[in-house]
């Protein structure tokens, strides 16, 4: 599409369409368009999207791989630069640009943002709950300094948007266990939760003080078949599928009745993109939004898997992660996200279990 002139009411543009006139024979055809009022608003949004160049930091991780692939479908492969400290995940290879980057090296990060003409950053690099408890100082340092580096650069380079995920780990034992609301008592007891809660207020601060359009979601435990989880307390809900298929047995590190809020990755990716594409005026929460999809216990997910694999069995050997899980809510109230930008999950436990097993079997064959 070539835009010749535009103002708030009218956009004059040409769309070059590639028309198939016979099998294997294609001809370009140019169509002139003059769009007015309502159409032009939609087009203006589309044009703005075409101008975006996105940097995903932590792109080789559990969320990063799938988010990068989804963003490339929307914004075009060349406009989404994947980056990570470790090497490129094999699922990203050949799908778009990749740079090796340490978010802690602010100067190099700044150089990349300028060199690549970056307009938006998705910051996913972090140390998660279980790994964080083994090395609290490192978790605090990476989770805080990485965020501050990105926010400073976003402010200086006037980036259009920043995405940074928080977690249900911000909640602690004094928060309500059921339907934990957006605003409530928040006293996290893990270093991961402390870093996420502090991070939420840094986001809020940079929005209010400097106008940085930073948006955030408090993800629950995320379940995916594409990339492996990175050291969280909810990782059992991914491992159980792999072990069910490979060994017909899973030894769970949480007790059987431990309920936790969870979400299937396609819902999490859609939530992230919907939040980022929502009009700024709709975003009333500049700390981080509660979002929810389902809550289940190890016993319940095992029963859901047993419907597909009758010989599957589970045993329980709780470890240090049980105390972390016990400190979190069992279910989350996400009514503010539903109201502000229309959040609605699609996957429940049964639908997710079917989809996970089908896709893991396909990957094996
Ligand atoms: P992950 O551990 O799978 O991926 C993080 C990625 O960041 C890794 O590929 C790692 O190599 C990279 N990284 C680490 N240090 C880096 C550095 N200094 N510079 C550049 N890259 C670096 O984590 P994930 O599960 O994909 O989580 C992404 C974000 O979502 C994190 O902020 C996490 O706290 C949040 N989150 C995840 C979950 C979940 O269930 N996965 C739940 C709640 C919140």
Coordinates of C-alpha atoms and ligand atoms in Angstrom, one line a residue:
X1 CA 0.0 0.0 0.0
X2 CA 1.4 3.4 -0.9
X3 CA -0.1 6.4 1.0
X4 CA -0.1 9.6 -1.0
X5 CA -1.7 12.0 1.4
X6 CA -3.6 11.7 4.7
X7 CA -5.2 13.8 7.3
X8 CA -7.7 13.0 10.1
X9 CA -10.6 12.8 7.7
X10 CA -9.3 11.4 4.4
X11 CA -6.5 9.0 3.3
X12 CA -5.6 8.9 -0.4
X13 CA -3.7 5.8 -1.2
X14 CA -2.9 3.1 -3.8
X15 CA -3.1 -0.6 -3.0
X16 CA -1.0 -2.8 -5.2
X17 CA -2.7 -6.2 -5.4
X18 CA -1.1 -9.3 -6.9
X19 CA -3.8 -10.9 -9.0
X20 CA -3.6 -14.6 -10.0
X21 CA -4.8 -14.7 -13.7
X22 CA -3.9 -18.3 -14.4
X23 CA -2.2 -21.1 -12.5
X24 CA 1.4 -19.9 -11.8
X25 CA 0.8 -16.5 -13.6
X26 CA 0.4 -13.4 -11.4
X27 CA 0.1 -9.7 -12.4
X28 CA 0.3 -6.6 -10.2
X29 CA -2.8 -4.4 -10.3
X30 CA -2.9 -0.9 -8.8
X31 CA -6.2 0.2 -7.2
X32 CA -6.6 3.9 -6.1
X33 CA -8.6 4.5 -2.9
X34 CA -9.9 7.6 -1.2
X35 CA -11.1 6.7 2.2
X36 CA -13.1 8.9 4.5
X37 CA -13.9 9.3 8.2
X38 CA -14.6 5.9 9.7
X39 CA -12.6 3.9 7.1
X40 CA -9.7 6.3 7.4
X41 CA -9.5 5.7 11.2
X42 CA -9.1 2.0 10.6
X43 CA -6.5 2.7 7.9
X44 CA -4.6 5.1 10.0
X45 CA -4.3 2.4 12.7
X46 CA -3.1 -0.1 10.0
X47 CA -0.6 2.4 8.7
X48 CA 0.7 3.0 12.2
X49 CA 1.1 -0.8 12.7
X50 CA 3.1 -1.0 9.4
X51 CA 5.5 1.6 10.7
X52 CA 6.3 -0.3 13.9
X53 CA 9.6 -2.1 14.4
X54 CA 9.6 -4.4 17.4
X55 CA 12.4 -5.8 19.6
X56 CA 11.6 -8.9 21.6
X57 CA 14.1 -9.4 24.5
X58 CA 14.2 -13.0 25.8
X59 CA 12.8 -14.3 22.6
X60 CA 14.2 -17.8 23.0
X61 CA 12.2 -18.5 26.2
X62 CA 8.9 -20.2 26.7
X63 CA 6.7 -17.2 25.9
X64 CA 9.3 -15.4 23.7
X65 CA 9.3 -18.0 20.9
X66 CA 5.5 -18.1 20.5
X67 CA 5.1 -14.3 20.9
X68 CA 7.8 -13.6 18.4
X69 CA 6.2 -15.9 15.8
X70 CA 2.7 -14.3 16.4
X71 CA 4.1 -10.8 16.2
X72 CA 5.9 -11.6 12.9
X73 CA 2.6 -12.8 11.4
X74 CA 1.0 -9.4 12.3
X75 CA 3.8 -6.9 11.7
X76 CA 5.8 -8.8 9.1
X77 CA 8.9 -10.9 9.7
X78 CA 11.5 -8.2 9.0
X79 CA 9.8 -5.8 11.5
X80 CA 10.2 -8.1 14.6
X81 CA 13.7 -8.5 15.8
X82 CA 14.2 -11.4 18.2
X83 CA 17.0 -11.2 20.8
X84 CA 18.3 -13.3 23.7
X85 CA 21.3 -14.0 25.8
X86 CA 21.3 -17.6 24.7
X87 CA 21.3 -18.8 21.1
X88 CA 18.3 -18.5 18.9
X89 CA 15.6 -21.1 19.6
X90 CA 15.4 -23.5 16.7
X91 CA 11.7 -22.7 16.1
X92 CA 12.7 -19.1 15.3
X93 CA 15.4 -20.0 12.8
X94 CA 14.7 -18.7 9.4
X95 CA 11.6 -16.8 10.5
X96 CA 13.2 -13.3 10.8
X97 CA 16.0 -11.2 12.2
X98 CA 17.9 -12.3 15.4
X99 CA 20.5 -10.5 17.5
X100 CA 22.4 -11.7 20.5
X101 CA 21.8 -9.3 23.3
X102 CA 22.2 -9.0 27.1
X103 CA 19.5 -6.7 28.5
X104 CA 21.9 -5.9 31.4
X105 CA 24.3 -4.2 28.9
X106 CA 22.4 -0.9 28.6
X107 CA 24.8 0.7 26.1
X108 CA 24.6 -2.3 23.7
X109 CA 20.8 -2.4 24.1
X110 CA 20.6 1.3 23.3
X111 CA 22.8 0.9 20.2
X112 CA 20.6 -1.9 18.9
X113 CA 17.4 0.2 19.5
X114 CA 18.9 3.0 17.5
X115 CA 20.5 0.9 14.8
X116 CA 17.4 -1.2 14.2
X117 CA 15.0 1.8 14.3
X118 CA 13.1 0.0 17.1
X119 CA 9.7 1.6 18.1
X120 CA 8.4 -1.0 20.5
X121 CA 10.1 -3.4 23.0
X122 CA 8.6 -6.6 24.5
X123 CA 10.8 -7.4 27.5
X124 CA 10.6 -11.1 28.5
X125 CA 14.0 -11.7 30.0
X126 CA 13.7 -12.6 33.7
X127 CA 14.5 -15.2 36.3
X128 CA 11.4 -17.0 37.3
X129 CA 10.0 -18.0 40.7
X130 CA 11.7 -21.4 41.4
X131 CA 15.1 -20.4 40.0
X132 CA 14.9 -17.1 41.8
X133 CA 14.6 -18.7 45.2
X134 CA 18.0 -20.5 44.5
X135 CA 19.7 -17.2 43.6
X136 CA 17.7 -14.3 45.0
X137 CA 20.3 -11.5 44.3
X138 CA 20.7 -12.5 40.7
X139 CA 16.9 -12.6 40.3
X140 CA 16.4 -9.2 41.8
X141 CA 19.3 -7.7 39.8
X142 CA 18.2 -9.1 36.4
X143 CA 14.4 -8.5 36.9
X144 CA 14.9 -4.9 38.1
X145 CA 17.9 -3.6 36.2
X146 CA 16.7 -5.2 32.9
X147 CA 13.4 -3.4 33.3
X148 CA 14.9 -0.1 34.2
X149 CA 17.3 -0.3 31.3
X150 CA 14.4 -0.8 28.9
X151 CA 12.2 2.0 30.5
X152 CA 15.1 4.5 30.4
X153 CA 15.8 3.8 26.7
X154 CA 12.0 3.9 25.9
X155 CA 11.8 7.3 27.6
X156 CA 14.9 8.6 25.8
X157 CA 14.1 7.3 22.3
X158 CA 10.4 8.0 22.7
X159 CA 9.4 4.5 21.9
X160 CA 5.7 4.1 21.0
X161 CA 5.0 1.2 23.4
X162 CA 6.7 -1.2 25.9
X163 CA 5.4 -4.6 27.1
X164 CA 6.6 -6.2 30.3
X165 CA 4.9 -9.1 32.0
X166 CA 4.3 -9.4 35.7
X167 CA 2.9 -12.5 37.4
X168 CA 0.4 -13.8 39.9
X169 CA 3.5 -14.3 42.0
X170 CA 3.0 -10.7 43.2
X171 CA 0.3 -12.0 45.5
X172 CA 1.3 -13.5 48.9
X173 CA -0.2 -15.5 51.7
X174 CA -2.2 -12.5 52.9
X175 CA -4.0 -12.0 49.5
X176 CA -7.4 -13.6 49.0
X177 CA -7.1 -17.2 47.9
X178 CA -10.3 -17.3 45.7
X179 CA -11.0 -14.8 42.9
X180 CA -8.1 -12.6 44.0
X181 CA -9.0 -9.1 42.9
X182 CA -7.0 -6.6 40.9
X183 CA -6.4 -4.4 43.9
X184 CA -6.0 -6.2 47.2
X185 CA -3.4 -6.9 50.0
X186 CA -0.2 -7.7 48.1
X187 CA 2.6 -9.0 50.2
X188 CA 4.8 -11.4 48.1
X189 CA 7.2 -13.7 49.9
X190 CA 9.4 -14.8 47.0
X191 CA 12.1 -12.7 45.5
X192 CA 10.5 -13.2 42.1
X193 CA 7.1 -11.8 43.4
X194 CA 8.9 -8.9 45.1
X195 CA 10.7 -8.0 41.9
X196 CA 7.5 -8.2 39.9
X197 CA 5.6 -6.0 42.3
X198 CA 8.4 -3.4 42.4
X199 CA 8.5 -3.6 38.5
X200 CA 4.8 -2.9 38.3
X201 CA 5.3 0.3 40.1
X202 CA 8.3 1.3 38.0
X203 CA 6.0 0.9 34.9
X204 CA 3.3 3.0 36.6
X205 CA 6.0 5.6 37.5
X206 CA 7.4 5.9 33.9
X207 CA 3.9 6.2 32.5
X208 CA 2.8 8.9 34.9
X209 CA 6.1 10.8 35.0
X210 CA 7.4 10.5 31.5
X211 CA 4.4 9.3 29.4
X212 CA 6.1 6.0 28.5
X213 CA 3.2 3.8 27.2
X214 CA 4.2 0.7 29.1
X215 CA 1.6 -2.1 29.5
X216 CA 1.6 -5.3 31.6
X217 CA -0.2 -8.5 32.4
X218 CA 0.0 -10.6 35.6
X219 CA 0.3 -14.0 33.8
X220 CA -0.8 -17.1 35.6
X221 CA 1.2 -20.4 35.1
X222 CA 1.5 -20.8 31.3
X223 CA 1.2 -24.2 29.5
X224 CA 2.7 -24.7 26.1
X225 CA 3.8 -27.5 23.8
X226 CA 6.3 -25.6 21.6
X227 CA 9.0 -24.4 24.0
X228 CA 10.1 -25.6 27.4
X229 CA 9.2 -23.7 30.6
X230 CA 12.0 -21.7 32.3
X231 CA 12.1 -22.5 36.0
X232 CA 8.7 -21.6 37.4
X233 CA 6.5 -23.2 40.1
X234 CA 3.8 -24.1 37.6
X235 CA 6.2 -25.9 35.3
X236 CA 4.7 -29.2 36.5
X237 CA 1.6 -28.6 34.3
X238 CA 3.8 -28.8 31.2
X239 CA 6.1 -31.6 32.4
X240 CA 3.1 -33.8 33.1
X241 CA 2.1 -34.0 29.5
X242 CA 5.6 -35.0 28.3
X243 CA 5.9 -37.7 31.0
X244 CA 2.3 -38.9 30.3
X245 CA 3.2 -39.6 26.7
X246 CA 6.7 -40.9 27.2
X247 CA 6.5 -42.8 30.5
X248 CA 2.8 -43.0 31.3
X249 CA 3.7 -41.8 34.7
X250 CA 4.5 -38.4 36.4
X251 CA 6.0 -37.7 39.7
X252 CA 4.7 -34.3 40.7
X253 CA 6.6 -31.8 42.8
X254 CA 3.4 -30.3 44.2
X255 CA 0.7 -32.0 46.4
X256 CA -2.3 -33.3 44.6
X257 CA -4.8 -30.7 45.9
X258 CA -2.7 -27.6 45.1
X259 CA -4.9 -25.4 43.0
X260 CA -3.2 -22.7 40.9
X261 CA -4.3 -20.2 38.2
X262 CA -3.2 -21.4 34.8
X263 CA -3.5 -20.4 31.1
X264 CA -2.9 -22.1 27.8
X265 CA -0.2 -20.3 25.7
X266 CA -2.5 -19.4 22.7
X267 CA -4.7 -17.5 25.2
X268 CA -1.7 -15.8 26.8
X269 CA -0.3 -14.7 23.4
X270 CA -3.7 -13.4 22.3
X271 CA -4.1 -11.5 25.6
X272 CA -0.7 -9.9 25.2
X273 CA -1.4 -8.7 21.6
X274 CA -4.9 -7.5 22.4
X275 CA -3.6 -5.5 25.4
X276 CA -0.9 -3.9 23.2
X277 CA -3.3 -3.1 20.4
X278 CA -6.0 -1.6 22.7
X279 CA -6.4 2.2 22.5
X280 CA -4.4 3.9 25.1
X281 CA -7.5 5.6 26.6
X282 CA -8.9 2.1 27.5
X283 CA -5.9 1.2 29.6
X284 CA -6.8 2.2 33.2
X285 CA -4.3 0.0 35.0
X286 CA -0.7 1.1 34.5
X287 CA 0.8 -1.3 37.0
X288 CA -0.3 -4.7 35.7
X289 CA -3.6 -6.4 34.8
X290 CA -4.9 -9.6 36.4
X291 CA -5.9 -12.1 33.7
X292 CA -7.3 -15.6 34.2
X293 CA -8.4 -18.6 32.2
X294 CA -8.6 -21.7 34.5
X295 CA -7.6 -23.1 37.9
X296 CA -6.9 -26.7 38.6
X297 CA -4.9 -29.0 40.9
X298 CA -2.3 -31.8 39.9
X299 CA -5.0 -34.3 40.7
X300 CA -7.5 -32.7 38.3
X301 CA -5.1 -32.3 35.4
X302 CA -4.0 -36.0 35.9
X303 CA -7.7 -37.0 35.6
X304 CA -8.1 -34.9 32.4
X305 CA -5.0 -36.6 30.9
X306 CA -6.3 -40.1 32.0
X307 CA -9.4 -39.6 29.8
X308 CA -7.0 -39.7 26.8
X309 CA -4.3 -42.1 28.2
X310 CA -6.2 -44.5 30.6
X311 CA -3.0 -46.2 31.8
X312 CA -1.5 -42.9 33.0
X313 CA -0.7 -42.6 36.7
X314 CA 0.6 -39.9 39.0
X315 CA 2.6 -39.8 42.3
X316 CA 3.4 -36.9 44.5
X317 CA 6.8 -35.8 46.0
X318 CA 6.4 -32.2 47.1
X319 CA 9.6 -30.1 47.3
X320 CA 10.6 -26.5 48.0
X321 CA 8.1 -25.3 45.3
X322 CA 5.2 -26.4 47.5
X323 CA 5.7 -23.4 49.8
X324 CA 5.8 -21.0 46.8
X325 CA 2.6 -22.5 45.4
X326 CA 0.9 -22.3 48.9
X327 CA 1.6 -18.6 49.0
X328 CA -0.3 -17.8 45.8
X329 CA -4.0 -17.4 45.1
X330 CA -5.9 -20.4 43.8
X331 CA -8.0 -18.3 41.3
X332 CA -7.9 -14.8 39.9
X333 CA -10.6 -12.1 39.3
X334 CA -9.8 -10.6 35.9
X335 CA -12.9 -8.4 35.6
X336 CA -10.9 -5.2 35.1
X337 CA -9.1 -6.6 32.1
X338 CA -12.4 -7.9 30.7
X339 CA -14.0 -4.5 31.1
X340 CA -11.1 -2.3 29.9
X341 CA -10.0 -4.1 26.7
X342 CA -12.4 -7.0 26.3
X343 CA -10.3 -9.9 27.6
X344 CA -11.9 -13.4 27.4
X345 CA -10.1 -16.7 27.5
X346 CA -10.9 -19.5 25.0
X347 CA -9.3 -22.6 26.6
X348 CA -10.5 -24.5 29.7
X349 CA -8.7 -27.6 31.2
X350 CA -10.5 -30.1 28.9
X351 CA -9.9 -28.2 25.6
X352 CA -6.3 -27.5 26.5
X353 CA -5.6 -31.1 27.5
X354 CA -6.9 -32.3 24.1
X355 CA -4.9 -29.7 22.2
X356 CA -1.7 -30.3 24.1
X357 CA -1.8 -34.1 23.6
X358 CA -2.7 -33.8 19.9
X359 CA 0.2 -31.4 19.3
X360 CA 2.8 -33.3 21.3
X361 CA 1.9 -36.5 19.5
X362 CA 2.2 -34.7 16.2
X363 CA 5.6 -33.4 17.2
X364 CA 6.7 -36.9 18.1
X365 CA 5.6 -38.5 14.9
Ligands
LIG1 P1 12.0 -18.2 30.1 O1 12.9 -18.4 31.3 O2 11.5 -19.3 29.4 O3 12.6 -17.2 29.1 C1 13.4 -16.0 29.5 C2 14.4 -15.8 28.4 O4 15.2 -14.6 28.8 C3 15.4 -16.9 28.2 O5 15.4 -17.3 26.8 C4 16.7 -16.4 28.7 O6 17.8 -16.9 27.9 C5 16.5 -14.9 28.4 N1 17.4 -14.1 29.2 C6 17.8 -14.3 30.5 N2 18.7 -13.3 30.9 C7 18.8 -12.5 29.8 C8 19.6 -11.3 29.6 N3 20.4 -10.8 30.6 N4 19.5 -10.7 28.4 C9 18.7 -11.2 27.4 N5 18.0 -12.3 27.6 C10 18.0 -12.9 28.8 O7 10.8 -17.3 30.7 P2 9.3 -17.2 30.2 O8 8.5 -18.3 30.8 O9 9.3 -17.1 28.7 O10 8.8 -15.8 30.8 C11 8.9 -14.6 30.2 C12 8.3 -13.5 31.1 O11 7.0 -13.8 31.5 C13 9.1 -13.3 32.4 O12 9.1 -12.0 32.7 C14 8.3 -14.1 33.4 O13 8.5 -13.6 34.7 C15 6.9 -13.8 32.9 N6 6.0 -14.9 33.3 C16 6.1 -16.2 32.9 C17 5.2 -17.1 33.3 C18 5.2 -18.5 32.8 O14 4.4 -19.4 33.3 N7 6.1 -18.9 31.9 C19 4.2 -16.8 34.3 C20 4.2 -15.5 34.8 C21 5.0 -14.5 34.3

